PDB file of N, CA and C in Angstrom:
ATOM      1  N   UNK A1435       0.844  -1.165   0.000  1.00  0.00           N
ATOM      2  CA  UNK A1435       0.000   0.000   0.000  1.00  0.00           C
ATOM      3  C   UNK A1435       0.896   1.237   0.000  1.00  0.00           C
ATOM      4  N   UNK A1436       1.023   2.267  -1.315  1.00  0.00           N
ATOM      5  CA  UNK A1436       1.494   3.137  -0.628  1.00  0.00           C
ATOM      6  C   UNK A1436       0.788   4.526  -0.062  1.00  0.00           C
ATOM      7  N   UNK A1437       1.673   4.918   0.437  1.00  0.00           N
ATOM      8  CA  UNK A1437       1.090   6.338   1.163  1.00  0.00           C
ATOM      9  C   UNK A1437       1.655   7.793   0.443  1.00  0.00           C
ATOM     10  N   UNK A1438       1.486   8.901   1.016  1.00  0.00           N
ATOM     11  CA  UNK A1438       1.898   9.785   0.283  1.00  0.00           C
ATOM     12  C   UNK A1438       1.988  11.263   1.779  1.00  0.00           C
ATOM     13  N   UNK A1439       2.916  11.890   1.684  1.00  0.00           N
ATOM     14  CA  UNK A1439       2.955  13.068   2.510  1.00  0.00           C
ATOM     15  C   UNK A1439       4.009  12.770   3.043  1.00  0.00           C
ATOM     16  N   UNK A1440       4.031  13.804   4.540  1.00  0.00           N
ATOM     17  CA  UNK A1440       2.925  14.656   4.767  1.00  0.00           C
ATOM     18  C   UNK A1440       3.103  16.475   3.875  1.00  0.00           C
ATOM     19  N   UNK A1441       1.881  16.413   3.263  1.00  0.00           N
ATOM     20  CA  UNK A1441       1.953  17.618   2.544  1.00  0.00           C
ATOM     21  C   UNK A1441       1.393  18.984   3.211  1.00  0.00           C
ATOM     22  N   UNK A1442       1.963  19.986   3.253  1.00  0.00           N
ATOM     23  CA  UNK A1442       1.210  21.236   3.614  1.00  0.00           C
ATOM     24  C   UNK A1442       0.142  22.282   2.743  1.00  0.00           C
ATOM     25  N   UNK A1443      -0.544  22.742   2.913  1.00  0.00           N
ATOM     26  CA  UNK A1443      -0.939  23.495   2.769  1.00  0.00           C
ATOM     27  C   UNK A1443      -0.542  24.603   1.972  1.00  0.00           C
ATOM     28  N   UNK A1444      -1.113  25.211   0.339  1.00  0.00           N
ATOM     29  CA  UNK A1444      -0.722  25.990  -0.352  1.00  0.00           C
ATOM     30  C   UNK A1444      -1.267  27.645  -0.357  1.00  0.00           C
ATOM     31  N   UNK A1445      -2.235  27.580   0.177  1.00  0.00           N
ATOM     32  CA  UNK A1445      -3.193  28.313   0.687  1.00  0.00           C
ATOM     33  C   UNK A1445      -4.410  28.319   2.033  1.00  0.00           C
ATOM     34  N   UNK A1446      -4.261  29.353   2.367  1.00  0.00           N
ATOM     35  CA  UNK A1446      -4.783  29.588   4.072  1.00  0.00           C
ATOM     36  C   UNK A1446      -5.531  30.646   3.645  1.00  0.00           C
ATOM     37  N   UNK A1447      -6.943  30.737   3.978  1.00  0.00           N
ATOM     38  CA  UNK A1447      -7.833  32.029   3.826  1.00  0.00           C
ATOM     39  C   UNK A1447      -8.755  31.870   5.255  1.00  0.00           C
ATOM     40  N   UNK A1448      -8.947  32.970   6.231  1.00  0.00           N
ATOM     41  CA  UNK A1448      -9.608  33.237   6.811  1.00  0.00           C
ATOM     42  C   UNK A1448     -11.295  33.187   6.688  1.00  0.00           C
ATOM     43  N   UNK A1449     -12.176  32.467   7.149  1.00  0.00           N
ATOM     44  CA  UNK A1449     -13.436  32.702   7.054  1.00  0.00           C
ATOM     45  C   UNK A1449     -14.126  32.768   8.507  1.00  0.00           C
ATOM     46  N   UNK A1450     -15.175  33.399   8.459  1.00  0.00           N
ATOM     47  CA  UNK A1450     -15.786  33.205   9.521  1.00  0.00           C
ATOM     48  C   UNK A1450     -16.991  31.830   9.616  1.00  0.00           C
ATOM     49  N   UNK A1451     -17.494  31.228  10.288  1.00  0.00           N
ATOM     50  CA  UNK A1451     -17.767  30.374   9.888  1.00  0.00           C
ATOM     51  C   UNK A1451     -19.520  30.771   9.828  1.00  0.00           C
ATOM     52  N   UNK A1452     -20.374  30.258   9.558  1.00  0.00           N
ATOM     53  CA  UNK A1452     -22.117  30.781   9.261  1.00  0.00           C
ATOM     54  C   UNK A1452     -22.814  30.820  10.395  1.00  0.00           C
ATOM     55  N   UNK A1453     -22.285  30.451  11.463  1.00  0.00           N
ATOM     56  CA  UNK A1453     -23.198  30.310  12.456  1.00  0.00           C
ATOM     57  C   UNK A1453     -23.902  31.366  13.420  1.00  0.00           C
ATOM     58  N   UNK A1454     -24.784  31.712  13.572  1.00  0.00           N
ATOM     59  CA  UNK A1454     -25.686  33.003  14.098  1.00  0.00           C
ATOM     60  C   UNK A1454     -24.987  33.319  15.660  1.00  0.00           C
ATOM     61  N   UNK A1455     -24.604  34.466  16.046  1.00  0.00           N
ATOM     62  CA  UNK A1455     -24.610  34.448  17.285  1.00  0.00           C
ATOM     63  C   UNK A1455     -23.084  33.709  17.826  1.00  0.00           C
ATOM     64  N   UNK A1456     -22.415  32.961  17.109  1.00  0.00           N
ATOM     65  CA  UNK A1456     -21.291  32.153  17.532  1.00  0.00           C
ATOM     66  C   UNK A1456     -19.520  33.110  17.797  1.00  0.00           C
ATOM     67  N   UNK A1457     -20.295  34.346  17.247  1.00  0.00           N
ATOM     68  CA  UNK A1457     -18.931  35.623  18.075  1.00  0.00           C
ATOM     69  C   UNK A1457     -17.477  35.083  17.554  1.00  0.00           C
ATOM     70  N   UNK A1458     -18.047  34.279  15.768  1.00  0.00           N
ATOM     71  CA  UNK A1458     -16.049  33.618  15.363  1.00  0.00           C
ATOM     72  C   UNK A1458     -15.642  34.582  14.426  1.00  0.00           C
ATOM     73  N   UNK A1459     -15.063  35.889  15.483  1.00  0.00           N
ATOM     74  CA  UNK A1459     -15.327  37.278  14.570  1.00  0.00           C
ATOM     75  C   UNK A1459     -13.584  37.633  14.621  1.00  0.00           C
ATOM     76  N   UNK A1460     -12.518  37.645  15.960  1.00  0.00           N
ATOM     77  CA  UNK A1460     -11.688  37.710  15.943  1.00  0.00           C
ATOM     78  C   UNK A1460      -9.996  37.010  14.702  1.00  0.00           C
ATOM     79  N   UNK A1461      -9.709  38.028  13.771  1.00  0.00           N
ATOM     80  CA  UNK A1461      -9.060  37.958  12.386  1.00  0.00           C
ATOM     81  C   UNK A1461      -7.501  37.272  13.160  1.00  0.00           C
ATOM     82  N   UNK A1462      -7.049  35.933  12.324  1.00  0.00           N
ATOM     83  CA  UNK A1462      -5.802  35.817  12.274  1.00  0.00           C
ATOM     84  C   UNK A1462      -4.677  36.325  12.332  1.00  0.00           C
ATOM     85  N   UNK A1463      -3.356  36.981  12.947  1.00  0.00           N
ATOM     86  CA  UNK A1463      -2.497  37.540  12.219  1.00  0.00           C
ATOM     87  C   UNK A1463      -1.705  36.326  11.974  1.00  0.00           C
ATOM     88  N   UNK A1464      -1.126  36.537  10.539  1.00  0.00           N
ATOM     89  CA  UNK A1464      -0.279  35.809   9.806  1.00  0.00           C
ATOM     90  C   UNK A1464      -0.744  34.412   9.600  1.00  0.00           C
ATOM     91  N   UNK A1465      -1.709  34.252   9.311  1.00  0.00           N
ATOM     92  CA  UNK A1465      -2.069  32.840   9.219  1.00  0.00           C
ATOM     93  C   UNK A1465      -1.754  31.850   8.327  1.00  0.00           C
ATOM     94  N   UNK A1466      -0.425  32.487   7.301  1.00  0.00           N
ATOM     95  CA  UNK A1466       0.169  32.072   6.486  1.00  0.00           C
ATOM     96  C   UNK A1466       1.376  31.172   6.830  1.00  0.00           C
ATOM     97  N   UNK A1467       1.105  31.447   8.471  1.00  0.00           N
ATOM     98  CA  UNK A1467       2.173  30.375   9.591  1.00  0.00           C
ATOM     99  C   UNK A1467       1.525  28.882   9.604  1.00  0.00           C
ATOM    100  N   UNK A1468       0.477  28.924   9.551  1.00  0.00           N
ATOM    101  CA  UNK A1468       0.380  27.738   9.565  1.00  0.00           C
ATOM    102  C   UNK A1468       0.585  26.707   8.078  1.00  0.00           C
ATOM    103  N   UNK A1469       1.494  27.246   7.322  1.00  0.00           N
ATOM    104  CA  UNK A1469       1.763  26.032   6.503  1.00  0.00           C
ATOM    105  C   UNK A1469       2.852  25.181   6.101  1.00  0.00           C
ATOM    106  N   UNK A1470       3.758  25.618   7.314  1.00  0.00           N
ATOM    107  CA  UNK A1470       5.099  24.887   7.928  1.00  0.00           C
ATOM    108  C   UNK A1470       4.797  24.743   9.233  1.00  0.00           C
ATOM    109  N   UNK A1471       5.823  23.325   9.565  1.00  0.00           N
ATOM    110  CA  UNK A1471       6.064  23.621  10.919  1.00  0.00           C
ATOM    111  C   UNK A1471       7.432  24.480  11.594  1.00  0.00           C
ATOM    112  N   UNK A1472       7.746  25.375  12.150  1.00  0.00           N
ATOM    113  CA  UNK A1472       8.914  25.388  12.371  1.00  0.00           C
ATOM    114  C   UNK A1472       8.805  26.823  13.563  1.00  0.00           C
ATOM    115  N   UNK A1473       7.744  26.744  13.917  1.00  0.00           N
ATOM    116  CA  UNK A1473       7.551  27.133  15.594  1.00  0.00           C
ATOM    117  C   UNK A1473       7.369  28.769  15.331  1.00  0.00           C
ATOM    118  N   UNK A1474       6.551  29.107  14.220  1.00  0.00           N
ATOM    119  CA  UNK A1474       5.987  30.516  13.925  1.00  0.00           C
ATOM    120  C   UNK A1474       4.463  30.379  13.655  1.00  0.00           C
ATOM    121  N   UNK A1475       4.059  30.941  14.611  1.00  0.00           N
ATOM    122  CA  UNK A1475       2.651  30.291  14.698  1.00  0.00           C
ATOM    123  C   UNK A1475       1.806  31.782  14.332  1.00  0.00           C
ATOM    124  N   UNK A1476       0.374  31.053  13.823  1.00  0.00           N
ATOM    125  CA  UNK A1476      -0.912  32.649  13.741  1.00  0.00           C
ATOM    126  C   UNK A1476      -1.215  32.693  14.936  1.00  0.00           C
ATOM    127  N   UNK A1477      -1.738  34.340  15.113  1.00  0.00           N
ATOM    128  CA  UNK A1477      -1.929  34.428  16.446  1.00  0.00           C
ATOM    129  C   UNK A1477      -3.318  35.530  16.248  1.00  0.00           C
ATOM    130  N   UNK A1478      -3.923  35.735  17.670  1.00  0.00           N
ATOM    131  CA  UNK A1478      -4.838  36.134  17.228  1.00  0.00           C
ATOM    132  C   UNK A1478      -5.021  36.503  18.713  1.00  0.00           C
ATOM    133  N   UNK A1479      -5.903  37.696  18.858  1.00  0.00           N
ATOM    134  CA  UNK A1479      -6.111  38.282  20.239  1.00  0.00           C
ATOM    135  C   UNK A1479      -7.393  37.243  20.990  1.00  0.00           C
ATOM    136  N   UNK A1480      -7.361  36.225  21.829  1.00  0.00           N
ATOM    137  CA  UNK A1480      -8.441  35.888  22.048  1.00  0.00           C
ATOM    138  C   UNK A1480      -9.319  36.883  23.375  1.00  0.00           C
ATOM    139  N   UNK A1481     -10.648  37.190  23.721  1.00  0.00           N
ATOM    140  CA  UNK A1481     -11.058  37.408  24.615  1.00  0.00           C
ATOM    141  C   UNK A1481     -12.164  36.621  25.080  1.00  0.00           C
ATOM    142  N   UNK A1482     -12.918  36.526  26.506  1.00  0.00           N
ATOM    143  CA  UNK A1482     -13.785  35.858  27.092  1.00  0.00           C
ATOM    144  C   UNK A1482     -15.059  35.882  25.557  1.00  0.00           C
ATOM    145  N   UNK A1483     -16.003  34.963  25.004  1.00  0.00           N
ATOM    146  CA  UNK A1483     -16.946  34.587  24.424  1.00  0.00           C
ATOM    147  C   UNK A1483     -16.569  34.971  23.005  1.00  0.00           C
ATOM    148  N   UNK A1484     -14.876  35.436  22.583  1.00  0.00           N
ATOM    149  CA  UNK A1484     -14.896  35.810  21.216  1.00  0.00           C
ATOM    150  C   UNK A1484     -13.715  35.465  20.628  1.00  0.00           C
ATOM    151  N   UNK A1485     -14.277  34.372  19.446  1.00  0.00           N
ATOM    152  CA  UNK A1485     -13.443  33.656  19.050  1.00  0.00           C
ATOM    153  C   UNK A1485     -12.968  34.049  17.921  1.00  0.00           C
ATOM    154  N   UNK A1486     -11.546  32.826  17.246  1.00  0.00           N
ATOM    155  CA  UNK A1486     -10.797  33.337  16.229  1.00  0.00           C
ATOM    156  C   UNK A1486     -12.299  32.847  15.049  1.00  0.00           C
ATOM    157  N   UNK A1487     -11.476  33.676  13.925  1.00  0.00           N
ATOM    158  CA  UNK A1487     -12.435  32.729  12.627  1.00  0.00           C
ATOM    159  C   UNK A1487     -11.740  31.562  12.174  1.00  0.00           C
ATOM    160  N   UNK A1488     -12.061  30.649  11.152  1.00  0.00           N
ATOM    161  CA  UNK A1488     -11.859  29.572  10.913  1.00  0.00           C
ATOM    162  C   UNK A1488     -10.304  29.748   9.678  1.00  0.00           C
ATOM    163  N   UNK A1489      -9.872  28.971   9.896  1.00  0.00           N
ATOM    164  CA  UNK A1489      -8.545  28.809   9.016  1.00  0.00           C
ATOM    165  C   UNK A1489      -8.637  27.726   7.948  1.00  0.00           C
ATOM    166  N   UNK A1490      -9.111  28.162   6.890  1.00  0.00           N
ATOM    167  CA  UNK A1490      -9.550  26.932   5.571  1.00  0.00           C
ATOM    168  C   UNK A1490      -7.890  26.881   4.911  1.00  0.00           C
ATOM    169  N   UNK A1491      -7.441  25.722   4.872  1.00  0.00           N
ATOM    170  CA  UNK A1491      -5.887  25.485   4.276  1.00  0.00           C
ATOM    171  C   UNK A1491      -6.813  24.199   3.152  1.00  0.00           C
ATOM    172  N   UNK A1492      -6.101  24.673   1.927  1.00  0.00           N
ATOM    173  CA  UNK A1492      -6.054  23.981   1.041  1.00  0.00           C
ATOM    174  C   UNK A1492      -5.191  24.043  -0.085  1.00  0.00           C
ATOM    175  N   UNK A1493      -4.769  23.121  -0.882  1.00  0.00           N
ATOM    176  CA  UNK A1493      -3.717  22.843  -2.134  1.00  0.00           C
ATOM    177  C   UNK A1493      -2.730  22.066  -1.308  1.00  0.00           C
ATOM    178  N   UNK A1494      -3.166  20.959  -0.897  1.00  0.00           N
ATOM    179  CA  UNK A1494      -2.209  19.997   0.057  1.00  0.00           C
ATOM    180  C   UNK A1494      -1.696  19.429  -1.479  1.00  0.00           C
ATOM    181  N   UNK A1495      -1.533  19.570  -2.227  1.00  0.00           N
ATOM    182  CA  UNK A1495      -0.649  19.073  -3.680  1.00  0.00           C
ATOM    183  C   UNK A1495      -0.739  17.534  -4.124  1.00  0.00           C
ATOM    184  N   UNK A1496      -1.878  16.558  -2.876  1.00  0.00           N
ATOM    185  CA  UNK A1496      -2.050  15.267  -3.145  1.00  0.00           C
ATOM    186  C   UNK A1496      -2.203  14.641  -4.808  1.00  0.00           C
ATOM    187  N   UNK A1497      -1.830  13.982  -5.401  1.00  0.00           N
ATOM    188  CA  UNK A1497      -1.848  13.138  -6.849  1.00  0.00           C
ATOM    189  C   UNK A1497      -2.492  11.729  -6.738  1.00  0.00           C
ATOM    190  N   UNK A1498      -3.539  11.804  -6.903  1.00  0.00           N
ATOM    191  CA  UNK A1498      -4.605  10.285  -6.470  1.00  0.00           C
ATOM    192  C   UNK A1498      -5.032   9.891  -7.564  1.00  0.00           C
ATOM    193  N   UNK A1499      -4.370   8.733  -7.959  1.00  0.00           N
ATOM    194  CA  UNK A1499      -5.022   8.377  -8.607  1.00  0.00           C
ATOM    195  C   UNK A1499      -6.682   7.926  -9.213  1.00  0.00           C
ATOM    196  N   UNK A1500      -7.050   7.885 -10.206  1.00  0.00           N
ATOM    197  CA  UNK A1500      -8.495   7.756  -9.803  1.00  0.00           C
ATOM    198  C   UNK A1500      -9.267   6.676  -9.293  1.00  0.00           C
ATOM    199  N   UNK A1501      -8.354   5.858  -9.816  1.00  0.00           N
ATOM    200  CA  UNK A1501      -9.136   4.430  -8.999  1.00  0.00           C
ATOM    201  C   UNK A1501      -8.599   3.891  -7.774  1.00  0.00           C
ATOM    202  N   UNK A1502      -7.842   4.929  -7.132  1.00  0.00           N
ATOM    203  CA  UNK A1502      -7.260   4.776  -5.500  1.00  0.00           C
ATOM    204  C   UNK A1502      -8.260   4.350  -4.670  1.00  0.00           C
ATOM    205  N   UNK A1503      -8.234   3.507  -3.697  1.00  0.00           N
ATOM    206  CA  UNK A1503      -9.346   3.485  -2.340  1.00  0.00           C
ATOM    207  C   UNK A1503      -8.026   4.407  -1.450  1.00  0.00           C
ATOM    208  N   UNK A1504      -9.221   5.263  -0.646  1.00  0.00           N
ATOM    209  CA  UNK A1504      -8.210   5.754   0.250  1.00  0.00           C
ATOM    210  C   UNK A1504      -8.711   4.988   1.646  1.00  0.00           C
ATOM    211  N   UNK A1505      -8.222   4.776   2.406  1.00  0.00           N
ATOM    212  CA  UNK A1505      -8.299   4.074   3.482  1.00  0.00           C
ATOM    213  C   UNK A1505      -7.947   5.065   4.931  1.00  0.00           C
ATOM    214  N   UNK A1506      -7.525   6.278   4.843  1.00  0.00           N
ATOM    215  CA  UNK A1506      -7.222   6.901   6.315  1.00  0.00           C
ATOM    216  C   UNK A1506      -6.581   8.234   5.807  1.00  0.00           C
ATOM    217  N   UNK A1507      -6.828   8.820   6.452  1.00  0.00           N
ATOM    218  CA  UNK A1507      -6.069  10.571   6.632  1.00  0.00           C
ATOM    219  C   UNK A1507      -5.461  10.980   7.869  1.00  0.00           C
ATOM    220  N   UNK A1508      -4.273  11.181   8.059  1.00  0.00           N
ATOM    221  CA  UNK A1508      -3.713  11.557   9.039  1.00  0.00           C
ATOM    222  C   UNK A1508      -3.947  13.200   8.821  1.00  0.00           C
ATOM    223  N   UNK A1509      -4.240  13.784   9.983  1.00  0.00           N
ATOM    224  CA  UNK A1509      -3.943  15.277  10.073  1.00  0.00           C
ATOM    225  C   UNK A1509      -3.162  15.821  11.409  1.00  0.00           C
ATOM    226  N   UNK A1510      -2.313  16.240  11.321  1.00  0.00           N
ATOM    227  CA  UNK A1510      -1.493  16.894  12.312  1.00  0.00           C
ATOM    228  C   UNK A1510      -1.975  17.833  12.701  1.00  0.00           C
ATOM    229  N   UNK A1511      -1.742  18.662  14.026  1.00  0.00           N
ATOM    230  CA  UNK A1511      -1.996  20.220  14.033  1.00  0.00           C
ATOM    231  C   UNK A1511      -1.200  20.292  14.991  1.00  0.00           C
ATOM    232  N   UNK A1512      -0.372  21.390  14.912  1.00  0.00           N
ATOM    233  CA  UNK A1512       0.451  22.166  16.005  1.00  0.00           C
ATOM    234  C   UNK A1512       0.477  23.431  16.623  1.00  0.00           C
ATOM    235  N   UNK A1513       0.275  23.420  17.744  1.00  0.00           N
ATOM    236  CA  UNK A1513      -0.730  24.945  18.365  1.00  0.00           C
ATOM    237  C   UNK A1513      -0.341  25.036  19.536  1.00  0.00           C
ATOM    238  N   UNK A1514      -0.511  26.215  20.145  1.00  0.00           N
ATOM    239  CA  UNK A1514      -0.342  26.576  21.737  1.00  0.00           C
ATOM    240  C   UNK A1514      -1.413  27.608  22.067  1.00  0.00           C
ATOM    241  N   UNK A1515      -1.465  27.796  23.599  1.00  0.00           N
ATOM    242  CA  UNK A1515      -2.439  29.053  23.673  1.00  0.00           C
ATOM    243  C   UNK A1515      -2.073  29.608  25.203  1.00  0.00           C
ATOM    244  N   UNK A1516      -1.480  31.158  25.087  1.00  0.00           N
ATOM    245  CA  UNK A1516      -0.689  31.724  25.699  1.00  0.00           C
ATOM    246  C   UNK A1516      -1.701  32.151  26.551  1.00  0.00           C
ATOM    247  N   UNK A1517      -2.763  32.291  26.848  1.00  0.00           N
ATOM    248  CA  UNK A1517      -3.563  33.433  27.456  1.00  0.00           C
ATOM    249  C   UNK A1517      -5.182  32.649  28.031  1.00  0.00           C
ATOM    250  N   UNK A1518      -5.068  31.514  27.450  1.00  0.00           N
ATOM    251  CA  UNK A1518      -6.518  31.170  27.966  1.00  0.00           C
ATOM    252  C   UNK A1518      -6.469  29.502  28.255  1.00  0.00           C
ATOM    253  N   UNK A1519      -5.774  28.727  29.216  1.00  0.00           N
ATOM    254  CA  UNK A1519      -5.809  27.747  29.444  1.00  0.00           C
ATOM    255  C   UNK A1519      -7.001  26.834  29.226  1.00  0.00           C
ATOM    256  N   UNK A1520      -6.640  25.994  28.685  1.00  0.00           N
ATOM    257  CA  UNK A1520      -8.089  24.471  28.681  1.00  0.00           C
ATOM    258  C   UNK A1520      -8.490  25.078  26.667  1.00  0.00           C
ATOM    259  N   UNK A1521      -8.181  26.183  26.319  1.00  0.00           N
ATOM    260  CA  UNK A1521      -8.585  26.708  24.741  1.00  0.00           C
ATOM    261  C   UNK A1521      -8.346  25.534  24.134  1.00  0.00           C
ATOM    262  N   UNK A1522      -9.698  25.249  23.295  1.00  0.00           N
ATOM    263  CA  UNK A1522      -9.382  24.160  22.534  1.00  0.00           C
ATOM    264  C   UNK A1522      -9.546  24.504  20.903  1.00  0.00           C
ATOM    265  N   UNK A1523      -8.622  23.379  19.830  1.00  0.00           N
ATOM    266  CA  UNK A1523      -8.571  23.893  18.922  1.00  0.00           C
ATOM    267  C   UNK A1523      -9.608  22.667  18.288  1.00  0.00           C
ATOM    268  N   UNK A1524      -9.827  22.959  17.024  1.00  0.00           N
ATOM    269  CA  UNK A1524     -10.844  21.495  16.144  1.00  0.00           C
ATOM    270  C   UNK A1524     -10.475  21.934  14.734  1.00  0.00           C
ATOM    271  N   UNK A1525     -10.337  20.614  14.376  1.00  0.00           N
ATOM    272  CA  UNK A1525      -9.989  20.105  13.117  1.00  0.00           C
ATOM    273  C   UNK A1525     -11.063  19.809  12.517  1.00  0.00           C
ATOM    274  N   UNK A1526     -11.609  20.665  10.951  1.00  0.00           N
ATOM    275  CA  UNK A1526     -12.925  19.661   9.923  1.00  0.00           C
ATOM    276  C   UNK A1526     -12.034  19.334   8.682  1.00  0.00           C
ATOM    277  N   UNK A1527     -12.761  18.228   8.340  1.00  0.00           N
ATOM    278  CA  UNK A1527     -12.222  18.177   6.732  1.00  0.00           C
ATOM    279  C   UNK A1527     -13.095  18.463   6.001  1.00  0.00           C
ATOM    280  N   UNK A1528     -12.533  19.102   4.645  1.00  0.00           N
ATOM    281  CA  UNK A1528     -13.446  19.862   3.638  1.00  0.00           C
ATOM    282  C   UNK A1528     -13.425  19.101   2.379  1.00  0.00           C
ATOM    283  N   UNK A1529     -14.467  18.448   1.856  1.00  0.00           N
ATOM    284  CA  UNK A1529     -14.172  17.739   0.303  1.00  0.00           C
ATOM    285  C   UNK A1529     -15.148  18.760  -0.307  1.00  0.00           C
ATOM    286  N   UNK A1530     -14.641  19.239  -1.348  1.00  0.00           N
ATOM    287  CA  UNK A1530     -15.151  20.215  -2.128  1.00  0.00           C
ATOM    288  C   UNK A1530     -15.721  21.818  -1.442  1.00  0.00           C
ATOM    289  N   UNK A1531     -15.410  22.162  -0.529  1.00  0.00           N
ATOM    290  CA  UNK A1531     -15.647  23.068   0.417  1.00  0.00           C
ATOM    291  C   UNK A1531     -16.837  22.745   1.574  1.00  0.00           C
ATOM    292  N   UNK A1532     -16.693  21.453   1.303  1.00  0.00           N
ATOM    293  CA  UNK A1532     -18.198  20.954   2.256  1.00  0.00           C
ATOM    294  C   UNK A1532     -17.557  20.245   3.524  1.00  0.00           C
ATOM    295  N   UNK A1533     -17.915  20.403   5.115  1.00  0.00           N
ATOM    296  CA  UNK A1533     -17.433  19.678   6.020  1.00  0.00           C
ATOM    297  C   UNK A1533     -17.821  18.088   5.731  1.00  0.00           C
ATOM    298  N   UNK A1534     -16.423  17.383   5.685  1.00  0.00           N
ATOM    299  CA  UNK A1534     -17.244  15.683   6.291  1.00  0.00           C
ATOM    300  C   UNK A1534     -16.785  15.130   7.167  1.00  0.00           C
ATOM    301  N   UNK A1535     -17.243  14.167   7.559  1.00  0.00           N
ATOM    302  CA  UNK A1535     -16.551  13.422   9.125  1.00  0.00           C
ATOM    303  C   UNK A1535     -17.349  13.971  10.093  1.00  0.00           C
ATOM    304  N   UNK A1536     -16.584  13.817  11.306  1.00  0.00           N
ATOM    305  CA  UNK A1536     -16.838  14.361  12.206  1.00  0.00           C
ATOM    306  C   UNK A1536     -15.865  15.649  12.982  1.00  0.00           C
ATOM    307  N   UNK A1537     -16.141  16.156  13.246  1.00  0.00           N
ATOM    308  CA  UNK A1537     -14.867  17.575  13.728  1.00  0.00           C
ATOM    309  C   UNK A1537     -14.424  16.758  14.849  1.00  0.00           C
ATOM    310  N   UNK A1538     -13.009  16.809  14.754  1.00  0.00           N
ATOM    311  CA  UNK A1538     -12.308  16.426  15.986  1.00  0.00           C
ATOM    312  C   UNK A1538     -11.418  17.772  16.878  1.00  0.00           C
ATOM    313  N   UNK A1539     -11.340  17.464  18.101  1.00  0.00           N
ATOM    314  CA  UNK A1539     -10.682  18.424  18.705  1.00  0.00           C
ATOM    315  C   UNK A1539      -9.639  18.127  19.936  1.00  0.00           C
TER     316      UNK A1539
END
């Protein structure tokens, strides 16, 4: 079986995500950090009930063949949070800009 990666991310765009009332209003700086690892991270002012917006990374550069079964996706994430202990982060996956799975965090 082979495998392929791990690939990064070619593009990072900020969105907020649709949800009414959910305060995911606070903007990234540099969120163009997240498409290496090498300990330069986005940062973002958090305060009590107001969160960052969502970080959509895509052009992971994958080459699949078409009659591939894929069998598993590893996703990494590497993060810290200076100012608000227990902050949790969540991971969705997007096939065609649509969430699937389940969000993990």
């Amino acid at each position: 079986m082979a495998s392929s990666g791990p690939n990064s991310p070619a593009t990072v765009t900020p969105v907020s995500p649709g949800w009414p009332g959910a305060g995911y209003t606070t903007a990234w700086a540099n969120p163009d950090n997240i498409k290496v690892s090498d300990n330069s991270y986005a940062t973002h002012s958090q305060s009590a009930g107001n969160n960052s917006q969502e970080l959509d990374s895509t052009g992971f550069g994958f080459s699949i063949p078409t009659d591939a079964t894929i069998t598993g996706i590893v996703v990494e994430i590497e993060g810290k949070c200076a100012i608000a202990p227990g902050a949790v982060m969540y991971a969705k996956m997007l096939k065609a800009g649509v969430v699937v799975g389940t969000q993990k965090n």
